[in-house]
PDB file of C-alpha atoms and ligand atoms in Angstrom:
ATOM      1  CA  UNK L   1     -50.417-133.123  74.041  1.00 86.00           C
ATOM      2  CA  UNK L   2     -49.603-135.893  71.825  1.00 88.00           C
ATOM      3  CA  UNK L   3     -48.927-139.247  73.493  1.00 95.00           C
ATOM      4  CA  UNK L   4     -50.647-137.816  76.843  1.00 98.00           C
ATOM      5  CA  UNK L   5     -53.138-140.345  78.261  1.00 98.00           C
ATOM      6  CA  UNK L   6     -55.313-137.548  79.931  1.00 98.00           C
ATOM      7  CA  UNK L   7     -55.030-135.185  76.928  1.00 98.00           C
ATOM      8  CA  UNK L   8     -56.480-138.132  74.824  1.00 97.00           C
ATOM      9  CA  UNK L   9     -59.492-138.507  77.322  1.00 97.00           C
ATOM     10  CA  UNK L  10     -60.237-134.582  77.312  1.00 96.00           C
ATOM     11  CA  UNK L  11     -60.047-134.513  73.378  1.00 95.00           C
ATOM     12  CA  UNK L  12     -62.384-137.653  73.092  1.00 94.00           C
ATOM     13  CA  UNK L  13     -59.668-139.876  71.348  1.00 96.00           C
ATOM     14  CA  UNK L  14     -60.001-142.326  74.289  1.00 96.00           C
ATOM     15  CA  UNK L  15     -63.750-142.248  75.055  1.00 96.00           C
ATOM     16  CA  UNK L  16     -64.693-142.552  78.555  1.00 96.00           C
ATOM     17  CA  UNK L  17     -67.806-141.633  80.404  1.00 96.00           C
ATOM     18  CA  UNK L  18     -67.319-138.198  82.129  1.00 97.00           C
ATOM     19  CA  UNK L  19     -69.080-137.184  85.255  1.00 98.00           C
ATOM     20  CA  UNK L  20     -68.514-133.454  84.662  1.00 98.00           C
ATOM     21  CA  UNK L  21     -67.408-131.409  81.652  1.00 98.00           C
ATOM     22  CA  UNK L  22     -67.198-127.755  80.784  1.00 98.00           C
ATOM     23  CA  UNK L  23     -64.823-125.609  78.661  1.00 98.00           C
ATOM     24  CA  UNK L  24     -61.920-125.920  81.028  1.00 98.00           C
ATOM     25  CA  UNK L  25     -62.119-129.170  82.861  1.00 98.00           C
ATOM     26  CA  UNK L  26     -63.596-132.440  83.115  1.00 98.00           C
ATOM     27  CA  UNK L  27     -63.987-135.292  85.766  1.00 98.00           C
ATOM     28  CA  UNK L  28     -64.423-139.036  85.674  1.00 98.00           C
ATOM     29  CA  UNK L  29     -64.154-142.033  87.885  1.00 98.00           C
ATOM     30  CA  UNK L  30     -60.672-143.435  88.359  1.00 98.00           C
ATOM     31  CA  UNK L  31     -60.179-146.702  86.525  1.00 98.00           C
ATOM     32  CA  UNK L  32     -58.586-148.387  89.549  1.00 98.00           C
ATOM     33  CA  UNK L  33     -60.428-146.979  92.470  1.00 98.00           C
ATOM     34  CA  UNK L  34     -58.741-146.790  96.015  1.00 97.00           C
ATOM     35  CA  UNK L  35     -61.998-145.911  97.961  1.00 97.00           C
ATOM     36  CA  UNK L  36     -65.598-146.556  97.315  1.00 98.00           C
ATOM     37  CA  UNK L  37     -65.918-143.136  95.475  1.00 98.00           C
ATOM     38  CA  UNK L  38     -62.729-142.130  93.690  1.00 98.00           C
ATOM     39  CA  UNK L  39     -62.743-139.613  90.752  1.00 98.00           C
ATOM     40  CA  UNK L  40     -60.404-137.299  89.074  1.00 99.00           C
ATOM     41  CA  UNK L  41     -60.880-133.718  88.006  1.00 99.00           C
ATOM     42  CA  UNK L  42     -58.323-132.689  85.339  1.00 98.00           C
ATOM     43  CA  UNK L  43     -57.875-129.575  83.064  1.00 98.00           C
ATOM     44  CA  UNK L  44     -58.378-129.684  79.358  1.00 98.00           C
ATOM     45  CA  UNK L  45     -55.041-127.808  79.151  1.00 98.00           C
ATOM     46  CA  UNK L  46     -51.991-129.994  79.382  1.00 98.00           C
ATOM     47  CA  UNK L  47     -49.858-129.049  82.282  1.00 98.00           C
ATOM     48  CA  UNK L  48     -47.848-131.813  83.399  1.00 98.00           C
ATOM     49  CA  UNK L  49     -47.598-131.373  87.146  1.00 98.00           C
ATOM     50  CA  UNK L  50     -48.040-128.791  89.906  1.00 98.00           C
ATOM     51  CA  UNK L  51     -44.399-127.727  89.686  1.00 98.00           C
ATOM     52  CA  UNK L  52     -45.281-126.548  86.076  1.00 98.00           C
ATOM     53  CA  UNK L  53     -47.949-124.037  87.307  1.00 98.00           C
ATOM     54  CA  UNK L  54     -47.969-120.324  86.311  1.00 98.00           C
ATOM     55  CA  UNK L  55     -49.592-117.744  88.384  1.00 98.00           C
ATOM     56  CA  UNK L  56     -52.086-117.254  85.411  1.00 98.00           C
ATOM     57  CA  UNK L  57     -53.265-120.988  86.090  1.00 98.00           C
ATOM     58  CA  UNK L  58     -54.528-119.681  89.505  1.00 98.00           C
ATOM     59  CA  UNK L  59     -58.301-119.487  88.432  1.00 98.00           C
ATOM     60  CA  UNK L  60     -58.075-122.601  86.475  1.00 98.00           C
ATOM     61  CA  UNK L  61     -56.872-124.543  89.558  1.00 98.00           C
ATOM     62  CA  UNK L  62     -59.424-122.756  91.720  1.00 98.00           C
ATOM     63  CA  UNK L  63     -62.049-123.992  89.313  1.00 98.00           C
ATOM     64  CA  UNK L  64     -60.904-127.420  89.719  1.00 99.00           C
ATOM     65  CA  UNK L  65     -61.013-127.505  93.354  1.00 98.00           C
ATOM     66  CA  UNK L  66     -64.473-125.892  93.457  1.00 98.00           C
ATOM     67  CA  UNK L  67     -66.090-128.409  90.956  1.00 98.00           C
ATOM     68  CA  UNK L  68     -64.340-131.207  92.745  1.00 98.00           C
ATOM     69  CA  UNK L  69     -66.259-130.147  95.985  1.00 98.00           C
ATOM     70  CA  UNK L  70     -69.369-129.793  94.125  1.00 98.00           C
ATOM     71  CA  UNK L  71     -69.071-133.284  92.698  1.00 98.00           C
ATOM     72  CA  UNK L  72     -68.066-134.614  96.019  1.00 98.00           C
ATOM     73  CA  UNK L  73     -71.396-133.298  97.447  1.00 98.00           C
ATOM     74  CA  UNK L  74     -73.459-134.588  94.655  1.00 98.00           C
ATOM     75  CA  UNK L  75     -71.797-137.947  95.205  1.00 98.00           C
ATOM     76  CA  UNK L  76     -72.764-138.024  98.888  1.00 98.00           C
ATOM     77  CA  UNK L  77     -69.338-137.106 100.416  1.00 98.00           C
ATOM     78  CA  UNK L  78     -70.343-133.817 102.104  1.00 98.00           C
ATOM     79  CA  UNK L  79     -71.249-135.331 105.660  1.00 98.00           C
ATOM     80  CA  UNK L  80     -68.127-137.386 106.262  1.00 98.00           C
ATOM     81  CA  UNK L  81     -65.740-135.695 104.154  1.00 98.00           C
ATOM     82  CA  UNK L  82     -63.230-136.956 101.459  1.00 98.00           C
ATOM     83  CA  UNK L  83     -59.363-136.903 100.587  1.00 98.00           C
ATOM     84  CA  UNK L  84     -58.469-134.215  97.972  1.00 98.00           C
ATOM     85  CA  UNK L  85     -54.997-134.895  96.526  1.00 98.00           C
ATOM     86  CA  UNK L  86     -52.702-134.089  93.975  1.00 98.00           C
ATOM     87  CA  UNK L  87     -49.578-136.352  93.519  1.00 98.00           C
ATOM     88  CA  UNK L  88     -46.703-134.435  92.034  1.00 98.00           C
ATOM     89  CA  UNK L  89     -43.756-136.237  90.228  1.00 98.00           C
ATOM     90  CA  UNK L  90     -41.765-139.269  91.290  1.00 98.00           C
ATOM     91  CA  UNK L  91     -41.814-138.731  95.194  1.00 97.00           C
ATOM     92  CA  UNK L  92     -45.354-137.832  95.168  1.00 98.00           C
ATOM     93  CA  UNK L  93     -46.555-140.809  93.267  1.00 97.00           C
ATOM     94  CA  UNK L  94     -47.622-139.343  90.227  1.00 98.00           C
ATOM     95  CA  UNK L  95     -47.876-141.779  87.238  1.00 98.00           C
ATOM     96  CA  UNK L  96     -49.799-139.820  84.732  1.00 98.00           C
ATOM     97  CA  UNK L  97     -47.941-136.502  83.874  1.00 98.00           C
ATOM     98  CA  UNK L  98     -50.983-134.418  83.441  1.00 98.00           C
ATOM     99  CA  UNK L  99     -52.286-132.507  86.577  1.00 98.00           C
ATOM    100  CA  UNK L 100     -55.428-134.364  88.292  1.00 98.00           C
ATOM    101  CA  UNK L 101     -56.964-133.753  91.348  1.00 99.00           C
ATOM    102  CA  UNK L 102     -58.007-137.144  93.034  1.00 98.00           C
ATOM    103  CA  UNK L 103     -61.127-137.283  95.235  1.00 98.00           C
ATOM    104  CA  UNK L 104     -61.379-140.215  97.417  1.00 98.00           C
ATOM    105  CA  UNK L 105     -64.452-140.853  99.891  1.00 98.00           C
ATOM    106  CA  UNK L 106     -66.651-143.356 101.282  1.00 98.00           C
ATOM    107  CA  UNK L 107     -64.307-144.840 103.818  1.00 96.00           C
ATOM    108  CA  UNK L 108     -61.944-143.690 106.457  1.00 96.00           C
ATOM    109  CA  UNK L 109     -58.269-143.026 105.069  1.00 97.00           C
ATOM    110  CA  UNK L 110     -55.087-143.222 106.868  1.00 95.00           C
ATOM    111  CA  UNK L 111     -52.791-140.430 107.516  1.00 96.00           C
ATOM    112  CA  UNK L 112     -49.892-140.262 106.897  1.00 95.00           C
ATOM    113  CA  UNK L 113     -49.824-141.949 103.629  1.00 90.00           C
ATOM    114  CA  UNK L 114     -47.426-144.889 103.281  1.00 80.00           C
TER     115      UNK L 114
HETATM  116  P1  AMP E 201     -51.392-140.846  89.685  1.00 62.84           P
HETATM  117  O1  AMP E 201     -50.899-141.973  90.059  1.00 62.84           O
HETATM  118  O2  AMP E 201     -51.620-139.591  90.760  1.00 62.84           O
HETATM  119  O3  AMP E 201     -50.613-140.055  88.475  1.00 62.84           O
HETATM  120  O4  AMP E 201     -52.959-140.902  89.274  1.00 62.84           O
HETATM  121  C1  AMP E 201     -53.180-141.367  88.000  1.00 62.84           C
HETATM  122  C2  AMP E 201     -54.507-142.180  88.158  1.00 62.84           C
HETATM  123  O5  AMP E 201     -55.329-142.348  86.773  1.00 62.84           O
HETATM  124  C3  AMP E 201     -54.523-143.698  88.694  1.00 62.84           C
HETATM  125  O6  AMP E 201     -55.401-143.559  90.157  1.00 62.84           O
HETATM  126  C4  AMP E 201     -55.151-144.485  87.659  1.00 62.84           C
HETATM  127  O7  AMP E 201     -55.801-145.653  88.168  1.00 62.84           O
HETATM  128  C5  AMP E 201     -55.823-143.396  86.667  1.00 62.84           C
HETATM  129  N1  AMP E 201     -56.112-143.771  85.380  1.00 62.84           N
HETATM  130  C6  AMP E 201     -55.395-144.150  84.581  1.00 62.84           C
HETATM  131  N2  AMP E 201     -56.040-144.419  83.406  1.00 62.84           N
HETATM  132  C7  AMP E 201     -57.303-144.130  83.490  1.00 62.84           C
HETATM  133  C8  AMP E 201     -58.379-144.099  82.543  1.00 62.84           C
HETATM  134  N3  AMP E 201     -58.119-144.468  81.425  1.00 62.84           N
HETATM  135  N4  AMP E 201     -59.628-143.776  83.291  1.00 62.84           N
HETATM  136  C9  AMP E 201     -59.587-143.474  84.484  1.00 62.84           C
HETATM  137  N5  AMP E 201     -58.520-143.499  85.299  1.00 62.84           N
HETATM  138  C10 AMP E 201     -57.398-143.707  84.860  1.00 62.84           C
HETATM  139 ZN1   ZN E 202     -52.033-133.930  79.012  1.00 62.84          ZN
END
């Protein structure tokens, strides 16, 4: 979608180093990391937020979650675990309206979030 930051990343219009890419999704490190390891996994298809999901997106979302765990393991997060989070719309703290799964690890994270 025009004017979407993450669509510009998936299309290559904004060139960034990706840590994973296939036909459906890609992953890259967050530009403003909130933990020692902080990366995002996003669909190439533009979906603004979780509330916009259709039932037909189920396998795509499963693929995102599964590849996030594979990357987390490769990046050394298996033993101590990590936080996997989708922020959704204003109250959820979402700032980029293109679905993205945050993976944060490498330090103990607090719960509940502030
Ligand atoms: P959210 O606040 O849940 O919408 O998360 C958006 C995330 O995207 C934030 O953690 C930002 O730091 C991150 N971000 C924004 N622009 C970029 C970029 N060009 N490359 C990597 N991460 C980005
Ligand atoms: Zn988009």
